[in-house]
Amino acid sequence: MDGEELTEQETALYDRQIRVWGADAQRRLSKSHILVYGMKGAVAEFCKNIVLAGVGSLTLVDDRLVTEEAFSANFLIPPNENVYSGKTIAEVCCNSLKEFNPMVRVLVEKGDLSSFGGEFYDKFDVVVVSCCSVAKKNLINEKCRKLSKRVAFYTVDCRDSCGEIFVDLQNHKYSKQKLEETVECQLQYPSFEEAISVPWKVLPRKTSKLYFAMRVIEQFEEAEGRGVGEISVPDLPGVLKLKKEICEANSLNASRIPDTLLERLIMGAREFPPVCAIIGGILGQEVIKALSGKGDPLKNFFFFDVMDGKGIVEDISNTETGRVAVSRGLTLE
Amino acid sequence: MASEGHLSAIKGAKVLMVGAGGIGCELLKTLALSGFQDIHIIDMDTIEVSNLNRQFLFRQSHVGQSKAKVARDAVLNFRPGMSITPHHANVKDPEFNVEFFKQFNVVLNGLDNLDARRHVNRLCLAADVPLVESGTTGFLGQVIKMIFSLWQQSISLKGQVTVHIKGKTECYECQPKPAPKTYPVCTITSTPSKFVHCIVWAKDLLFAKLFGDKNQENDLNVRSSDATNSSEQAKDVFERRKDEDFGQYGRRIYDHVFGYNIELALSNEETWNKRKRPRPIYSKDFLSEELNHQNGNVDNSCLTDAFSSVSAMASLGLKNPQDKWSLLESTRVFLEALKQFFLKREKEIGNLSFDKDDQLAVEFVTAAANIRAASFGIPLHSLFEAKGIAGNIVHAVATTNAIIAGLIVIEAIKVLQKDTDNYRCGSIPFYLFRMTYCLEHVSRKMLLMPVEPYEPNKACYVCSETPLLLEINTYRSKLRDFVEKIVKAKLGMNFPLIMHGSNLLYEVGDDLDDDMVANYAANLEKVLSELPSPVNSGTMLTVEDLQQELVCSINIKHRMLLNFHSFQGWENVHSLTNLDEFDEEKEPDGMVLTGWTQAPAVVGNGGSTSNARQAEAEKDTEVDEISEPSGKKRKLSEVDIPNAADGTGNHKEVKELDDDDDDDDLVMLDDLDSVTNKKKRLQ
């Protein structure tokens, strides 16, 4: 690092977390810029975590007007019409987030993310999108990948009592502590499009059923021209039919995706706040790891389901790119 | 999950949250969003600046206010309709009795200390209210600690959520918790070898001697008070003389503790046979008289400053708390901080105790510990590091707290749903509740790992009625020692009552008449064997806490204790350790309490529950891991000893496991998982 020191104020405020990740990581955090799109519950949780952690800036994009549905799992929107009337969700959330940490700049950007060009994305180190169609995820992911600088890309979705995080860190170098040593590591990530194109039949037998179920719902919404989450119980037969087709095409036993799970994902339009807290917490932790270059990051999907209580990491990539230890010998502090 | 059934269970529930700190803020927010309507919060703390990085309900302008109250107001902002009742009080206060606890459907803990957790555990057992317990690194039980140790440290943190239901799952105290680390007095006063020894010396001895309660026992001068010096003279050393200014006083103290006392210690050649000899340090080595006087010009105009703004670093121009000070800088901070205490905070002197949020106290302790470290050839540390060690600061970040809070709410909803569903579905098997370990190692595939809860430990002195065994010198130990070190410190009792048969030896309460108070006060100063109803080997005492409604029996066994201070030096004591006496390294109090922690740190000799658990695990290893090379079984059973009484032995074993490559660890995770399956199958 360039040796710039944290101010007295920063050291006092961030005391407890500097003890976790060190002053160096704190400096990197304070210079990083985050973009989020789609202010749903899990994203609101993520924003809170990252603002408290002390990033340089956070830019919010969500032009929707505040509705009752919006504040069901989002504590950043006070249910007071005088406060939110006439404002977009991003604007209301921005005002709440600013109060959490005066040292972080919180901004609002208006417009459609998919129409923004490279020079827009170039301002950021991390891009997090939520409630996006497959096509939009792919598009934004590709825009990030085309830049000369490395931008970390995440998608996050909570449906009913389930949550999913996708991570693309491209070519990520980091250090981690192994016994007394600090080990340098490297990971190669596929894009979202590459990851979901991996044929299902080559995936390990134990791959989480949520991974498959989420892809089925995603494809259904895409095929029917629905927005994300614009799906309900009457759609169940259609979804089950699509599941059958996809499973046949992929030579996957259809029982690997339980109908009850799909039913749950369809019915739960509203987010479940504890799941948002968990998903937003894991995502916050991952972004801090990616920015600081410290610790094993997630590769490349994370799933949580209240029903079994498991928080599972799945590596869905085509190439067998494991962790590569580049060099050893840097002793820690 | 988001069904009508659970919504009605949530809406009708009355919830008690203990702690409105890191986990508490997240928990209250998630409870409110999830639709809970009636919540009570207990927290005795006020808001500090260092809370603001994660306790997001609080702002800079709230510093100094009650956490419980500010948290309530903040949450009502985004959920105005609900009822939140704050209690700015200690959960151990008598008003929070069993009756109070009985009004709640579930109790959720977001606490930061063992003591309060044990207390809440007992009240929940007495009131028969389910408890959801949580914790992040540092406050986990031994089992969990050991499992966690298998994964290498990284920047993120770990935590755990457990459900405790009376009679169905183990209680919080069924597994012994690691005791806070203590150090032998001799290591602290004479032969420090680590920086933490210097910190303990600076904080618990020097700081306490200079600024704390003068009547408190203090071992600071153990060295200099022997032989030639009378103890009267030694006491005088720390009193400021009438003709002395603060600069002179500070330098005299400095020269005494870092110079004279070290010289004195050096004169005992035997001590230094196998140790590096310390170097005496005197203030004149660094400061001329003149320089000292220059430093002495303290601005008296800011006498009214709040104590946090009084800083020796600030007046000396030292800014970065991450810097390690030179010996000269430490010397200056030492003298400056001492002077500022006397000039600006004189009223507090005599009742100060070390507080990690007291800047001047941290500066003084950092400086003193570093000077002592320099003297003993121990590496120096920055103020930031020293503060962490001295304040036992637990690392904390928002993300872990948010995840833990989410898991707590999920478990709480399950507990409540079980309540309402009981009649419709018959009783739901308790294995629906679980502990969740919040892990962090990606290559293990699992970040959150659910594990079935364990059955109550039949040998637990809290939730079963198993007597304890106390080995104690009944001719030397006073009733006070027994009350303070065993009943309060080890058993965590608040309002104890001690009985020998039908004779009351001691009790605490507001409604006692003067005769009884005097009687108990007299008893406290008597050794056990000389009490009105003598306590000897073979005596069984009944100890009861009326608030916690906890009764336990203690069998007394007399055991010899050597008094170390009657010996000339530490070395002599070591040569005598083959006798049947206490090892002060392990039992600094000279008492050994056993019963629920029967197992020594040896593989495979745990209490009944752990044996069963271990046996299960081993069976599973055989079934599931046939293709694995041998050796796994042994390792798994090592991992699964929850009853190990002593941390050090286990530590070695865990280290061994750390050396293993990644695949081995994966096997263990699968094993734990299969333990889970096995339990289900058994039911």
CSV table of N, CA, C and O in Angstrom, one decimal, chain A residues 19-102:
chain,number,residue,atom,x,y,z
A,19,ARG,N,-8.9,-4.9,14.1
A,19,ARG,CA,-8.4,-6.0,14.9
A,19,ARG,C,-8.7,-7.3,14.1
A,19,ARG,O,-8.1,-8.4,14.4
A,20,VAL,N,-9.7,-7.3,13.2
A,20,VAL,CA,-10.0,-8.5,12.5
A,20,VAL,C,-9.2,-8.6,11.2
A,20,VAL,O,-8.6,-9.5,10.9
A,21,TRP,N,-9.3,-7.5,10.4
A,21,TRP,CA,-8.6,-7.6,9.1
A,21,TRP,C,-7.4,-6.7,8.9
A,21,TRP,O,-6.8,-6.7,7.8
A,22,GLY,N,-7.0,-5.9,9.9
A,22,GLY,CA,-5.8,-5.2,9.8
A,22,GLY,C,-6.0,-3.8,9.2
A,22,GLY,O,-6.9,-3.5,8.5
A,23,ALA,N,-5.0,-2.9,9.5
A,23,ALA,CA,-5.1,-1.5,9.1
A,23,ALA,C,-5.0,-1.4,7.5
A,23,ALA,O,-5.6,-0.6,6.9
A,24,ASP,N,-4.2,-2.3,7.0
A,24,ASP,CA,-3.9,-2.3,5.5
A,24,ASP,C,-5.2,-2.6,4.8
A,24,ASP,O,-5.6,-1.8,3.8
A,25,ALA,N,-6.0,-3.6,5.2
A,25,ALA,CA,-7.3,-3.9,4.6
A,25,ALA,C,-8.2,-2.7,4.8
A,25,ALA,O,-9.0,-2.4,3.9
A,26,GLN,N,-8.2,-2.1,5.9
A,26,GLN,CA,-9.1,-1.0,6.2
A,26,GLN,C,-8.8,0.2,5.2
A,26,GLN,O,-9.7,0.8,4.7
A,27,ARG,N,-7.5,0.4,4.9
A,27,ARG,CA,-7.2,1.5,4.0
A,27,ARG,C,-7.7,1.1,2.6
A,27,ARG,O,-8.2,2.0,1.9
A,28,ARG,N,-7.6,-0.1,2.2
A,28,ARG,CA,-8.1,-0.5,0.9
A,28,ARG,C,-9.6,-0.4,0.8
A,28,ARG,O,-10.1,0.1,-0.2
A,29,LEU,N,-10.2,-0.7,1.9
A,29,LEU,CA,-11.7,-0.6,1.9
A,29,LEU,C,-12.1,0.9,1.7
A,29,LEU,O,-13.0,1.2,0.9
A,30,SER,N,-11.4,1.8,2.4
A,30,SER,CA,-11.8,3.2,2.3
A,30,SER,C,-11.5,3.8,1.0
A,30,SER,O,-11.9,4.9,0.7
A,31,LYS,N,-10.8,3.1,0.1
A,31,LYS,CA,-10.6,3.6,-1.2
A,31,LYS,C,-11.4,2.9,-2.3
A,31,LYS,O,-11.2,3.1,-3.5
A,32,SER,N,-12.3,2.1,-1.9
A,32,SER,CA,-13.0,1.3,-2.9
A,32,SER,C,-14.4,1.8,-3.1
A,32,SER,O,-15.0,2.4,-2.2
A,33,HIS,N,-14.9,1.6,-4.3
A,33,HIS,CA,-16.2,2.1,-4.7
A,33,HIS,C,-17.2,1.0,-5.2
A,33,HIS,O,-16.8,0.2,-6.0
A,34,ILE,N,-18.4,1.0,-4.6
A,34,ILE,CA,-19.3,-0.1,-4.8
A,34,ILE,C,-20.6,0.4,-5.5
A,34,ILE,O,-21.1,1.5,-5.2
A,35,LEU,N,-21.1,-0.4,-6.4
A,35,LEU,CA,-22.3,-0.1,-7.1
A,35,LEU,C,-23.3,-1.2,-6.8
A,35,LEU,O,-23.0,-2.4,-6.9
A,36,VAL,N,-24.5,-0.8,-6.4
A,36,VAL,CA,-25.6,-1.8,-6.2
A,36,VAL,C,-26.8,-1.5,-7.0
A,36,VAL,O,-27.1,-0.3,-7.2
A,37,TYR,N,-27.5,-2.5,-7.5
A,37,TYR,CA,-28.7,-2.3,-8.3
A,37,TYR,C,-29.8,-3.2,-7.7
A,37,TYR,O,-29.5,-4.4,-7.5
A,38,GLY,N,-31.0,-2.6,-7.5
A,38,GLY,CA,-32.1,-3.4,-7.0
A,38,GLY,C,-32.1,-3.5,-5.5
A,38,GLY,O,-31.5,-4.4,-4.9
A,39,MET,N,-32.7,-2.5,-4.8
A,39,MET,CA,-32.7,-2.4,-3.4
A,39,MET,C,-33.7,-3.3,-2.7
A,39,MET,O,-34.7,-2.8,-2.1
A,40,LYS,N,-33.5,-4.6,-2.8
A,40,LYS,CA,-34.4,-5.5,-2.1
A,40,LYS,C,-33.8,-5.7,-0.7
A,40,LYS,O,-32.7,-5.2,-0.3
A,41,GLY,N,-34.4,-6.6,0.1
A,41,GLY,CA,-34.0,-6.8,1.5
A,41,GLY,C,-32.6,-7.2,1.7
A,41,GLY,O,-31.9,-6.6,2.5
A,42,ALA,N,-32.2,-8.2,0.9
A,42,ALA,CA,-30.8,-8.7,1.1
A,42,ALA,C,-29.8,-7.6,0.7
A,42,ALA,O,-28.7,-7.5,1.3
A,43,VAL,N,-30.1,-6.8,-0.3
A,43,VAL,CA,-29.2,-5.8,-0.8
A,43,VAL,C,-29.2,-4.6,0.3
A,43,VAL,O,-28.1,-4.1,0.6
A,44,ALA,N,-30.3,-4.3,0.9
A,44,ALA,CA,-30.3,-3.3,2.0
A,44,ALA,C,-29.4,-3.8,3.1
A,44,ALA,O,-28.6,-3.0,3.6
A,45,GLU,N,-29.5,-5.1,3.5
A,45,GLU,CA,-28.6,-5.6,4.5
A,45,GLU,C,-27.1,-5.5,4.1
A,45,GLU,O,-26.3,-5.1,4.9
A,46,PHE,N,-26.9,-5.8,2.8
A,46,PHE,CA,-25.5,-5.7,2.3
A,46,PHE,C,-25.0,-4.3,2.4
A,46,PHE,O,-23.9,-4.0,2.8
A,47,CYS,N,-25.8,-3.3,2.0
A,47,CYS,CA,-25.4,-1.9,2.0
A,47,CYS,C,-25.1,-1.5,3.4
A,47,CYS,O,-24.1,-0.8,3.6
A,48,LYS,N,-25.9,-1.9,4.4
A,48,LYS,CA,-25.6,-1.5,5.8
A,48,LYS,C,-24.3,-2.0,6.2
A,48,LYS,O,-23.4,-1.3,6.7
A,49,ASN,N,-24.0,-3.3,5.9
A,49,ASN,CA,-22.7,-3.9,6.3
A,49,ASN,C,-21.5,-3.2,5.7
A,49,ASN,O,-20.5,-3.0,6.3
A,50,ILE,N,-21.6,-2.9,4.4
A,50,ILE,CA,-20.5,-2.3,3.7
A,50,ILE,C,-20.3,-0.8,4.0
A,50,ILE,O,-19.1,-0.4,4.1
A,51,VAL,N,-21.4,-0.1,4.4
A,51,VAL,CA,-21.2,1.2,4.8
A,51,VAL,C,-20.6,1.3,6.2
A,51,VAL,O,-19.7,2.0,6.5
A,52,LEU,N,-21.0,0.4,7.1
A,52,LEU,CA,-20.4,0.3,8.4
A,52,LEU,C,-18.9,-0.1,8.3
A,52,LEU,O,-18.1,0.4,9.1
A,53,ALA,N,-18.6,-0.9,7.4
A,53,ALA,CA,-17.2,-1.4,7.2
A,53,ALA,C,-16.3,-0.2,6.8
A,53,ALA,O,-15.1,-0.3,7.0
A,54,GLY,N,-16.9,0.8,6.2
A,54,GLY,CA,-16.1,2.0,5.8
A,54,GLY,C,-15.5,2.0,4.4
A,54,GLY,O,-14.4,2.3,4.2
A,55,VAL,N,-16.4,1.6,3.4
A,55,VAL,CA,-15.9,1.7,2.0
A,55,VAL,C,-15.8,3.2,1.6
A,55,VAL,O,-16.3,4.1,2.3
A,56,GLY,N,-15.1,3.5,0.5
A,56,GLY,CA,-15.0,4.8,0.0
A,56,GLY,C,-16.4,5.4,-0.4
A,56,GLY,O,-16.8,6.5,0.1
A,57,SER,N,-17.0,4.7,-1.3
A,57,SER,CA,-18.4,5.2,-1.7
A,57,SER,C,-19.3,4.1,-2.1
A,57,SER,O,-18.8,3.0,-2.4
A,58,LEU,N,-20.6,4.3,-2.0
A,58,LEU,CA,-21.6,3.4,-2.4
A,58,LEU,C,-22.6,4.1,-3.3
A,58,LEU,O,-23.1,5.1,-2.9
A,59,THR,N,-22.8,3.5,-4.4
A,59,THR,CA,-23.8,4.1,-5.4
A,59,THR,C,-25.0,3.2,-5.5
A,59,THR,O,-24.8,2.0,-5.8
A,60,LEU,N,-26.2,3.8,-5.3
A,60,LEU,CA,-27.4,3.0,-5.4
A,60,LEU,C,-28.1,3.3,-6.7
A,60,LEU,O,-28.3,4.4,-7.1
A,61,VAL,N,-28.6,2.2,-7.4
A,61,VAL,CA,-29.5,2.4,-8.5
A,61,VAL,C,-30.8,1.6,-8.3
A,61,VAL,O,-30.7,0.4,-8.1
A,62,ASP,N,-31.9,2.3,-8.2
A,62,ASP,CA,-33.2,1.7,-8.2
A,62,ASP,C,-34.2,2.8,-8.3
A,62,ASP,O,-34.5,3.6,-7.4
A,63,ASP,N,-34.8,2.9,-9.5
A,63,ASP,CA,-35.7,4.0,-9.9
A,63,ASP,C,-37.1,3.8,-9.5
A,63,ASP,O,-38.0,4.6,-9.7
A,64,ARG,N,-37.4,2.6,-9.0
A,64,ARG,CA,-38.8,2.3,-8.6
A,64,ARG,C,-39.3,3.3,-7.5
A,64,ARG,O,-38.5,3.7,-6.6
A,65,LEU,N,-40.5,3.6,-7.5
A,65,LEU,CA,-41.1,4.4,-6.4
A,65,LEU,C,-41.4,3.4,-5.3
A,65,LEU,O,-41.6,2.2,-5.4
A,66,VAL,N,-41.4,4.0,-4.1
A,66,VAL,CA,-41.6,3.2,-2.9
A,66,VAL,C,-43.1,2.7,-2.8
A,66,VAL,O,-44.0,3.5,-3.0
A,67,THR,N,-43.2,1.4,-2.6
A,67,THR,CA,-44.5,0.8,-2.4
A,67,THR,C,-44.5,0.0,-1.1
A,67,THR,O,-43.4,-0.2,-0.5
A,68,GLU,N,-45.6,-0.5,-0.7
A,68,GLU,CA,-45.7,-1.2,0.5
A,68,GLU,C,-44.8,-2.5,0.5
A,68,GLU,O,-44.1,-2.8,1.4
A,69,GLU,N,-44.8,-3.1,-0.7
A,69,GLU,CA,-44.0,-4.3,-0.9
A,69,GLU,C,-42.5,-4.0,-0.6
A,69,GLU,O,-41.8,-4.8,-0.1
A,70,ALA,N,-42.1,-2.8,-1.0
A,70,ALA,CA,-40.6,-2.4,-1.0
A,70,ALA,C,-40.1,-2.4,0.5
A,70,ALA,O,-39.0,-2.8,0.7
A,71,PHE,N,-41.0,-2.0,1.4
A,71,PHE,CA,-40.4,-1.9,2.8
A,71,PHE,C,-40.6,-3.2,3.6
A,71,PHE,O,-40.3,-3.2,4.8
A,72,SER,N,-41.2,-4.2,3.0
A,72,SER,CA,-41.4,-5.4,3.9
A,72,SER,C,-40.2,-6.0,4.5
A,72,SER,O,-40.2,-6.3,5.6
A,73,ALA,N,-39.1,-6.0,3.7
A,73,ALA,CA,-37.9,-6.6,4.3
A,73,ALA,C,-36.7,-5.6,4.3
A,73,ALA,O,-35.6,-5.9,4.4
A,74,ASN,N,-37.1,-4.3,4.0
A,74,ASN,CA,-36.0,-3.3,3.9
A,74,ASN,C,-36.2,-2.2,5.0
A,74,ASN,O,-37.1,-1.4,4.9
A,75,PHE,N,-35.3,-2.3,5.9
A,75,PHE,CA,-35.3,-1.4,7.1
A,75,PHE,C,-34.8,0.0,6.8
A,75,PHE,O,-34.8,0.9,7.6
A,76,LEU,N,-34.4,0.2,5.5
A,76,LEU,CA,-33.8,1.5,5.1
A,76,LEU,C,-35.0,2.4,4.7
A,76,LEU,O,-34.7,3.6,4.5
A,77,ILE,N,-36.2,1.9,4.6
A,77,ILE,CA,-37.3,2.7,4.1
A,77,ILE,C,-38.3,2.9,5.3
A,77,ILE,O,-39.0,2.0,5.7
A,78,PRO,N,-38.4,4.1,5.9
A,78,PRO,CA,-39.3,4.3,7.0
A,78,PRO,C,-40.7,4.3,6.4
A,78,PRO,O,-41.0,4.9,5.3
A,79,PRO,N,-41.7,3.6,7.0
A,79,PRO,CA,-43.0,3.5,6.4
A,79,PRO,C,-43.8,4.8,6.7
A,79,PRO,O,-44.9,4.7,7.1
A,80,ASN,N,-43.3,5.9,6.3
A,80,ASN,CA,-43.9,7.2,6.6
A,80,ASN,C,-44.0,7.9,5.2
A,80,ASN,O,-43.0,8.3,4.6
A,81,GLU,N,-45.2,8.1,4.8
A,81,GLU,CA,-45.4,8.6,3.4
A,81,GLU,C,-44.8,10.0,3.3
A,81,GLU,O,-44.3,10.3,2.2
A,82,ASN,N,-44.7,10.8,4.3
A,82,ASN,CA,-44.1,12.1,4.2
A,82,ASN,C,-42.6,12.0,3.8
A,82,ASN,O,-42.1,12.8,3.2
A,83,VAL,N,-42.0,10.9,4.3
A,83,VAL,CA,-40.6,10.7,4.0
A,83,VAL,C,-40.4,10.1,2.6
A,83,VAL,O,-39.5,10.6,1.9
A,84,TYR,N,-41.2,9.2,2.2
A,84,TYR,CA,-40.9,8.5,0.9
A,84,TYR,C,-41.7,9.0,-0.3
A,84,TYR,O,-41.3,8.8,-1.4
A,85,SER,N,-42.7,9.7,-0.1
A,85,SER,CA,-43.6,10.1,-1.2
A,85,SER,C,-42.8,10.9,-2.3
A,85,SER,O,-42.1,11.8,-2.0
A,86,GLY,N,-43.0,10.4,-3.5
A,86,GLY,CA,-42.4,11.1,-4.6
A,86,GLY,C,-40.9,10.7,-4.8
A,86,GLY,O,-40.3,11.2,-5.8
A,87,LYS,N,-40.4,9.9,-3.9
A,87,LYS,CA,-38.9,9.6,-4.0
A,87,LYS,C,-38.8,8.2,-4.5
A,87,LYS,O,-39.6,7.3,-4.3
A,88,THR,N,-37.6,7.9,-5.2
A,88,THR,CA,-37.4,6.6,-5.6
A,88,THR,C,-36.8,5.8,-4.4
A,88,THR,O,-36.4,6.4,-3.4
A,89,ILE,N,-36.8,4.5,-4.6
A,89,ILE,CA,-36.3,3.6,-3.5
A,89,ILE,C,-34.9,3.9,-3.2
A,89,ILE,O,-34.5,4.1,-2.0
A,90,ALA,N,-34.1,4.1,-4.3
A,90,ALA,CA,-32.7,4.4,-4.1
A,90,ALA,C,-32.5,5.7,-3.3
A,90,ALA,O,-31.6,5.8,-2.4
A,91,GLU,N,-33.3,6.7,-3.5
A,91,GLU,CA,-33.2,8.0,-2.8
A,91,GLU,C,-33.5,7.9,-1.3
A,91,GLU,O,-32.7,8.4,-0.5
A,92,VAL,N,-34.5,7.1,-1.0
A,92,VAL,CA,-34.9,7.0,0.4
A,92,VAL,C,-33.8,6.2,1.1
A,92,VAL,O,-33.4,6.5,2.2
A,93,CYS,N,-33.4,5.1,0.5
A,93,CYS,CA,-32.3,4.3,1.1
A,93,CYS,C,-31.0,5.0,1.3
A,93,CYS,O,-30.4,4.9,2.3
A,94,CYS,N,-30.7,5.9,0.3
A,94,CYS,CA,-29.5,6.7,0.4
A,94,CYS,C,-29.5,7.5,1.6
A,94,CYS,O,-28.5,7.6,2.4
A,95,ASN,N,-30.6,8.2,1.9
A,95,ASN,CA,-30.7,9.0,3.1
A,95,ASN,C,-30.5,8.3,4.4
A,95,ASN,O,-29.8,8.7,5.3
A,96,SER,N,-31.1,7.0,4.5
A,96,SER,CA,-30.9,6.2,5.7
A,96,SER,C,-29.5,5.8,5.8
A,96,SER,O,-28.9,5.8,6.9
A,97,LEU,N,-28.9,5.3,4.7
A,97,LEU,CA,-27.5,4.8,4.8
A,97,LEU,C,-26.5,5.8,5.2
A,97,LEU,O,-25.5,5.5,5.9
A,98,LYS,N,-26.7,7.1,4.7
A,98,LYS,CA,-25.7,8.1,5.0
A,98,LYS,C,-25.5,8.2,6.5
A,98,LYS,O,-24.4,8.6,7.0
A,99,GLU,N,-26.6,8.0,7.3
A,99,GLU,CA,-26.5,8.2,8.7
A,99,GLU,C,-25.7,7.1,9.4
A,99,GLU,O,-25.2,7.3,10.5
A,100,PHE,N,-25.6,6.0,8.8
A,100,PHE,CA,-24.9,4.9,9.4
A,100,PHE,C,-23.4,5.2,9.6
A,100,PHE,O,-22.7,4.7,10.5
A,101,ASN,N,-22.8,6.0,8.6
A,101,ASN,CA,-21.4,6.2,8.7
A,101,ASN,C,-21.1,7.5,7.9
A,101,ASN,O,-21.0,7.4,6.7
A,102,PRO,N,-20.8,8.6,8.6
A,102,PRO,CA,-20.6,9.8,7.9
A,102,PRO,C,-19.3,9.8,7.1
A,102,PRO,O,-19.1,10.7,6.2
